[in-house]
PDB file of C-alpha atoms in Angstrom:
ATOM      1  CA  MET A   1      11.355  80.985 -18.394  1.00 65.00           C
ATOM      2  CA  ALA A   2      13.016  80.424 -15.066  1.00 68.00           C
ATOM      3  CA  CYS A   3       9.725  79.185 -13.545  1.00 73.00           C
ATOM      4  CA  ARG A   4       9.023  76.610 -16.273  1.00 81.00           C
ATOM      5  CA  TRP A   5      11.722  74.012 -15.514  1.00 84.00           C
ATOM      6  CA  PRO A   6      10.657  73.426 -11.837  1.00 85.00           C
ATOM      7  CA  LEU A   7       7.048  73.064 -13.003  1.00 86.00           C
ATOM      8  CA  ALA A   8       8.147  70.633 -15.766  1.00 88.00           C
ATOM      9  CA  LEU A   9      10.122  68.619 -13.216  1.00 90.00           C
ATOM     10  CA  VAL A  10       7.108  68.352 -10.862  1.00 91.00           C
ATOM     11  CA  LEU A  11       4.741  67.408 -13.720  1.00 92.00           C
ATOM     12  CA  SER A  12       7.124  64.729 -15.041  1.00 94.00           C
ATOM     13  CA  ALA A  13       7.537  63.238 -11.540  1.00 95.00           C
ATOM     14  CA  TRP A  14       3.743  63.160 -11.156  1.00 95.00           C
ATOM     15  CA  ALA A  15       3.355  61.434 -14.565  1.00 95.00           C
ATOM     16  CA  ILE A  16       5.978  58.810 -13.680  1.00 95.00           C
ATOM     17  CA  ALA A  17       4.336  58.148 -10.279  1.00 95.00           C
ATOM     18  CA  ALA A  18       0.873  57.780 -11.865  1.00 95.00           C
ATOM     19  CA  ALA A  19       2.262  55.338 -14.475  1.00 94.00           C
ATOM     20  CA  ALA A  20       4.099  53.334 -11.779  1.00 93.00           C
ATOM     21  CA  ILE A  21       0.925  53.057  -9.665  1.00 93.00           C
ATOM     22  CA  THR A  22      -1.091  51.857 -12.683  1.00 91.00           C
ATOM     23  CA  ILE A  23       1.549  49.258 -13.615  1.00 89.00           C
ATOM     24  CA  LEU A  24       2.032  47.958 -10.048  1.00 89.00           C
ATOM     25  CA  LYS A  25      -1.729  47.518  -9.386  1.00 91.00           C
ATOM     26  CA  GLN A  26      -1.785  44.507 -11.725  1.00 88.00           C
ATOM     27  CA  PRO A  27       0.109  41.250 -11.093  1.00 85.00           C
ATOM     28  CA  ILE A  28       3.365  40.925 -12.949  1.00 81.00           C
ATOM     29  CA  PRO A  29       3.153  38.034 -15.446  1.00 80.00           C
ATOM     30  CA  ILE A  30       6.023  35.539 -15.169  1.00 82.00           C
ATOM     31  CA  GLY A  31       6.418  32.860 -17.822  1.00 80.00           C
ATOM     32  CA  LEU A  32       7.186  29.349 -16.448  1.00 78.00           C
ATOM     33  CA  PRO A  33       7.868  26.294 -18.619  1.00 78.00           C
ATOM     34  CA  LEU A  34       4.915  23.912 -18.202  1.00 78.00           C
ATOM     35  CA  GLU A  35       6.542  20.929 -19.944  1.00 82.00           C
ATOM     36  CA  LYS A  36       8.209  19.719 -16.741  1.00 81.00           C
ATOM     37  CA  PRO A  37       7.274  20.167 -13.062  1.00 79.00           C
ATOM     38  CA  LEU A  38       8.996  22.672 -10.834  1.00 80.00           C
ATOM     39  CA  PRO A  39      11.784  21.183  -8.703  1.00 80.00           C
ATOM     40  CA  VAL A  40      10.708  21.247  -5.055  1.00 81.00           C
ATOM     41  CA  GLN A  41      12.639  20.033  -2.021  1.00 85.00           C
ATOM     42  CA  VAL A  42      10.738  19.269   1.210  1.00 83.00           C
ATOM     43  CA  HIS A  43      12.457  19.601   4.591  1.00 86.00           C
ATOM     44  CA  GLY A  44      10.794  17.892   7.560  1.00 86.00           C
ATOM     45  CA  ALA A  45       7.615  15.819   7.789  1.00 86.00           C
ATOM     46  CA  LEU A  46       4.995  15.938   5.047  1.00 82.00           C
ATOM     47  CA  LYS A  47       1.335  15.153   5.819  1.00 85.00           C
ATOM     48  CA  ILE A  48      -0.853  14.161   2.855  1.00 84.00           C
ATOM     49  CA  GLU A  49      -4.601  14.279   3.431  1.00 86.00           C
ATOM     50  CA  GLY A  50      -5.700  12.906   0.078  1.00 85.00           C
ATOM     51  CA  ILE A  51      -4.428  11.850  -3.337  1.00 84.00           C
ATOM     52  CA  ALA A  52      -6.685  12.621  -6.310  1.00 86.00           C
ATOM     53  CA  GLN A  53      -4.905  10.502  -8.949  1.00 87.00           C
ATOM     54  CA  PRO A  54      -2.897   7.252  -8.840  1.00 82.00           C
ATOM     55  CA  VAL A  55       0.774   7.707  -7.997  1.00 80.00           C
ATOM     56  CA  ARG A  56       3.421   5.649  -9.815  1.00 83.00           C
ATOM     57  CA  VAL A  57       6.700   5.014  -8.029  1.00 82.00           C
ATOM     58  CA  ASN A  58       9.783   3.468  -9.637  1.00 84.00           C
ATOM     59  CA  SER A  59      12.493   2.171  -7.339  1.00 85.00           C
ATOM     60  CA  ASP A  60      15.469  -0.138  -7.644  1.00 87.00           C
ATOM     61  CA  SER A  61      15.137  -1.328  -4.043  1.00 86.00           C
ATOM     62  CA  PRO A  62      12.122  -2.418  -1.942  1.00 82.00           C
ATOM     63  CA  LEU A  63      10.072   0.406  -0.436  1.00 80.00           C
ATOM     64  CA  GLY A  64       8.831   0.256   3.150  1.00 82.00           C
ATOM     65  CA  VAL A  65       5.166   1.217   3.591  1.00 78.00           C
ATOM     66  CA  LYS A  66       3.523   2.065   6.912  1.00 81.00           C
ATOM     67  CA  GLY A  67      -0.240   2.262   7.018  1.00 80.00           C
ATOM     68  CA  SER A  68      -3.051   0.509   5.192  1.00 79.00           C
ATOM     69  CA  VAL A  69      -2.647  -0.377   1.538  1.00 76.00           C
ATOM     70  CA  SER A  70      -5.384  -1.707  -0.731  1.00 79.00           C
ATOM     71  CA  VAL A  71      -4.791  -3.476  -4.023  1.00 77.00           C
ATOM     72  CA  GLU A  72      -7.544  -3.470  -6.654  1.00 79.00           C
ATOM     73  CA  ARG A  73      -6.472  -6.576  -8.596  1.00 81.00           C
ATOM     74  CA  PRO A  74      -4.841  -9.917  -7.673  1.00 80.00           C
ATOM     75  CA  VAL A  75      -1.101  -9.747  -7.097  1.00 77.00           C
ATOM     76  CA  ALA A  76       1.337 -12.677  -7.383  1.00 79.00           C
ATOM     77  CA  VAL A  77       4.221 -12.622  -4.912  1.00 78.00           C
ATOM     78  CA  LYS A  78       7.376 -14.719  -5.415  1.00 81.00           C
ATOM     79  CA  THR A  79      10.104 -14.713  -2.811  1.00 82.00           C
ATOM     80  CA  GLU A  80      13.051 -16.898  -1.964  1.00 83.00           C
ATOM     81  CA  THR A  81      12.598 -16.359   1.764  1.00 82.00           C
ATOM     82  CA  PRO A  82       9.377 -16.625   3.806  1.00 76.00           C
ATOM     83  CA  LEU A  83       7.272 -13.502   4.144  1.00 77.00           C
ATOM     84  CA  GLN A  84       6.431 -12.327   7.651  1.00 78.00           C
ATOM     85  CA  VAL A  85       2.787 -11.240   7.923  1.00 76.00           C
ATOM     86  CA  ASP A  86       1.529  -9.238  10.891  1.00 76.00           C
ATOM     87  CA  GLY A  87      -2.226  -9.180  11.254  1.00 74.00           C
ATOM     88  CA  VAL A  88      -5.125 -11.256   9.951  1.00 73.00           C
ATOM     89  CA  VAL A  89      -4.934 -13.109   6.642  1.00 75.00           C
ATOM     90  CA  ASN A  90      -8.133 -14.335   4.971  1.00 76.00           C
ATOM     91  CA  VAL A  91      -7.735 -17.260   2.564  1.00 75.00           C
ATOM     92  CA  ASP A  92     -10.684 -17.929   0.238  1.00 77.00           C
ATOM     93  CA  ALA A  93      -9.411 -21.154  -1.328  1.00 77.00           C
ATOM     94  CA  ILE A  94      -6.254 -23.254  -1.541  1.00 77.00           C
ATOM     95  CA  LYS A  95      -5.805 -24.677  -5.055  1.00 80.00           C
ATOM     96  CA  GLU A  96      -2.674 -26.777  -4.463  1.00 81.00           C
ATOM     97  CA  PRO A  97      -1.256 -28.694  -1.511  1.00 78.00           C
ATOM     98  CA  VAL A  98       0.704 -26.514   0.880  1.00 77.00           C
ATOM     99  CA  ALA A  99       3.937 -27.802   2.437  1.00 76.00           C
ATOM    100  CA  VAL A 100       4.530 -26.597   6.000  1.00 75.00           C
ATOM    101  CA  SER A 101       7.992 -27.191   7.431  1.00 75.00           C
ATOM    102  CA  GLU A 102       7.411 -25.912  10.964  1.00 76.00           C
ATOM    103  CA  ILE A 103       4.553 -24.501  13.027  1.00 75.00           C
ATOM    104  CA  LYS A 104       5.718 -22.271  15.874  1.00 77.00           C
ATOM    105  CA  GLN A 105       2.319 -21.396  17.344  1.00 77.00           C
ATOM    106  CA  GLU A 106      -1.027 -23.078  17.731  1.00 75.00           C
ATOM    107  CA  ILE A 107      -3.264 -22.845  14.649  1.00 74.00           C
ATOM    108  CA  ARG A 108      -7.023 -22.758  14.964  1.00 74.00           C
ATOM    109  CA  VAL A 109      -8.913 -24.290  12.032  1.00 73.00           C
ATOM    110  CA  ASP A 110     -12.629 -23.639  11.616  1.00 73.00           C
ATOM    111  CA  VAL A 111     -14.377 -25.694   8.924  1.00 71.00           C
ATOM    112  CA  SER A 112     -17.609 -24.013   7.906  1.00 69.00           C
ATOM    113  CA  ASN A 113     -19.057 -26.779   5.715  1.00 69.00           C
ATOM    114  CA  ASP A 114     -19.796 -30.450   6.393  1.00 71.00           C
ATOM    115  CA  GLU A 115     -16.934 -31.766   4.265  1.00 72.00           C
ATOM    116  CA  PRO A 116     -14.198 -33.680   6.090  1.00 71.00           C
ATOM    117  CA  LEU A 117     -10.857 -32.016   6.609  1.00 72.00           C
ATOM    118  CA  ASN A 118      -8.074 -34.293   5.322  1.00 74.00           C
ATOM    119  CA  VAL A 119      -4.793 -34.280   7.234  1.00 74.00           C
ATOM    120  CA  ASN A 120      -1.746 -36.185   5.992  1.00 75.00           C
ATOM    121  CA  GLY A 121       0.833 -36.783   8.682  1.00 76.00           C
ATOM    122  CA  THR A 122       0.741 -37.039  12.445  1.00 78.00           C
ATOM    123  CA  VAL A 123      -1.497 -34.917  14.612  1.00 75.00           C
ATOM    124  CA  GLY A 124      -1.145 -34.633  18.387  1.00 77.00           C
ATOM    125  CA  VAL A 125      -4.277 -33.840  20.402  1.00 77.00           C
ATOM    126  CA  ASP A 126      -4.094 -32.824  24.063  1.00 82.00           C
ATOM    127  CA  GLN A 127      -7.779 -32.219  24.747  1.00 82.00           C
ATOM    128  CA  VAL A 128     -11.043 -32.686  22.837  1.00 79.00           C
ATOM    129  CA  SER A 129     -14.228 -30.846  23.717  1.00 81.00           C
ATOM    130  CA  GLY A 130     -17.306 -32.027  21.880  1.00 80.00           C
ATOM    131  CA  GLN A 131     -17.894 -34.990  19.606  1.00 80.00           C
ATOM    132  CA  VAL A 132     -15.277 -36.348  17.189  1.00 75.00           C
ATOM    133  CA  ASN A 133     -16.272 -38.487  14.196  1.00 76.00           C
ATOM    134  CA  VAL A 134     -13.483 -40.727  12.909  1.00 73.00           C
ATOM    135  CA  GLN A 135     -13.528 -42.505   9.547  1.00 73.00           C
ATOM    136  CA  LEU A 136     -10.887 -45.202   9.054  1.00 70.00           C
ATOM    137  CA  ARG A 137      -9.801 -46.451   5.668  1.00 71.00           C
ATOM    138  CA  ASP A 138      -8.991 -50.125   5.592  1.00 70.00           C
ATOM    139  CA  ALA A 139     -10.004 -50.541   9.225  1.00 67.00           C
ATOM    140  CA  VAL A 140      -9.594 -54.343   9.094  1.00 67.00           C
ATOM    141  CA  LYS A 141      -5.986 -54.005   7.961  1.00 69.00           C
ATOM    142  CA  SER A 142      -5.162 -51.543  10.705  1.00 67.00           C
ATOM    143  CA  LEU A 143      -6.724 -53.644  13.494  1.00 68.00           C
ATOM    144  CA  SER A 144      -5.601 -57.093  12.354  1.00 68.00           C
ATOM    145  CA  PRO A 145      -2.637 -58.613  14.269  1.00 70.00           C
ATOM    146  CA  ILE A 146      -1.655 -60.447  11.079  1.00 71.00           C
ATOM    147  CA  PRO A 147      -0.447 -58.310   8.161  1.00 70.00           C
ATOM    148  CA  LEU A 148      -3.086 -58.464   5.430  1.00 66.00           C
ATOM    149  CA  PRO A 149      -2.479 -57.782   1.740  1.00 63.00           C
TER     150      PRO A 149
END
């Protein structure tokens, strides 16, 4: 009788150890609510290599974007102040007259078709290389020393 209780203690410890090893071999299931995403806070820089789905961003103030951005559909932009554009802007067509208040730099205009380019206002030319064709409306009135009706 005196030898049974140490043997029972050893056998019970072995049974508990075997059960613990069997339980701990498998991952422990943890239930997480899937209705809302997990709150994550990022410290430092974050590099994103690719985005699989469109991302929607709501903001009360304008967001600054660095990098290249492509827009799949036409976008209308209304501002009270002029927009500053850095880079190249391609214009396919101008549907309405454009009012220009001031030109700070030289503008190069290339006309790809044979249609004349109408300019209303004064144009200063410093140098002309090549041939220039001029069409005058009411040439007699402009050259006559007497005002004609």
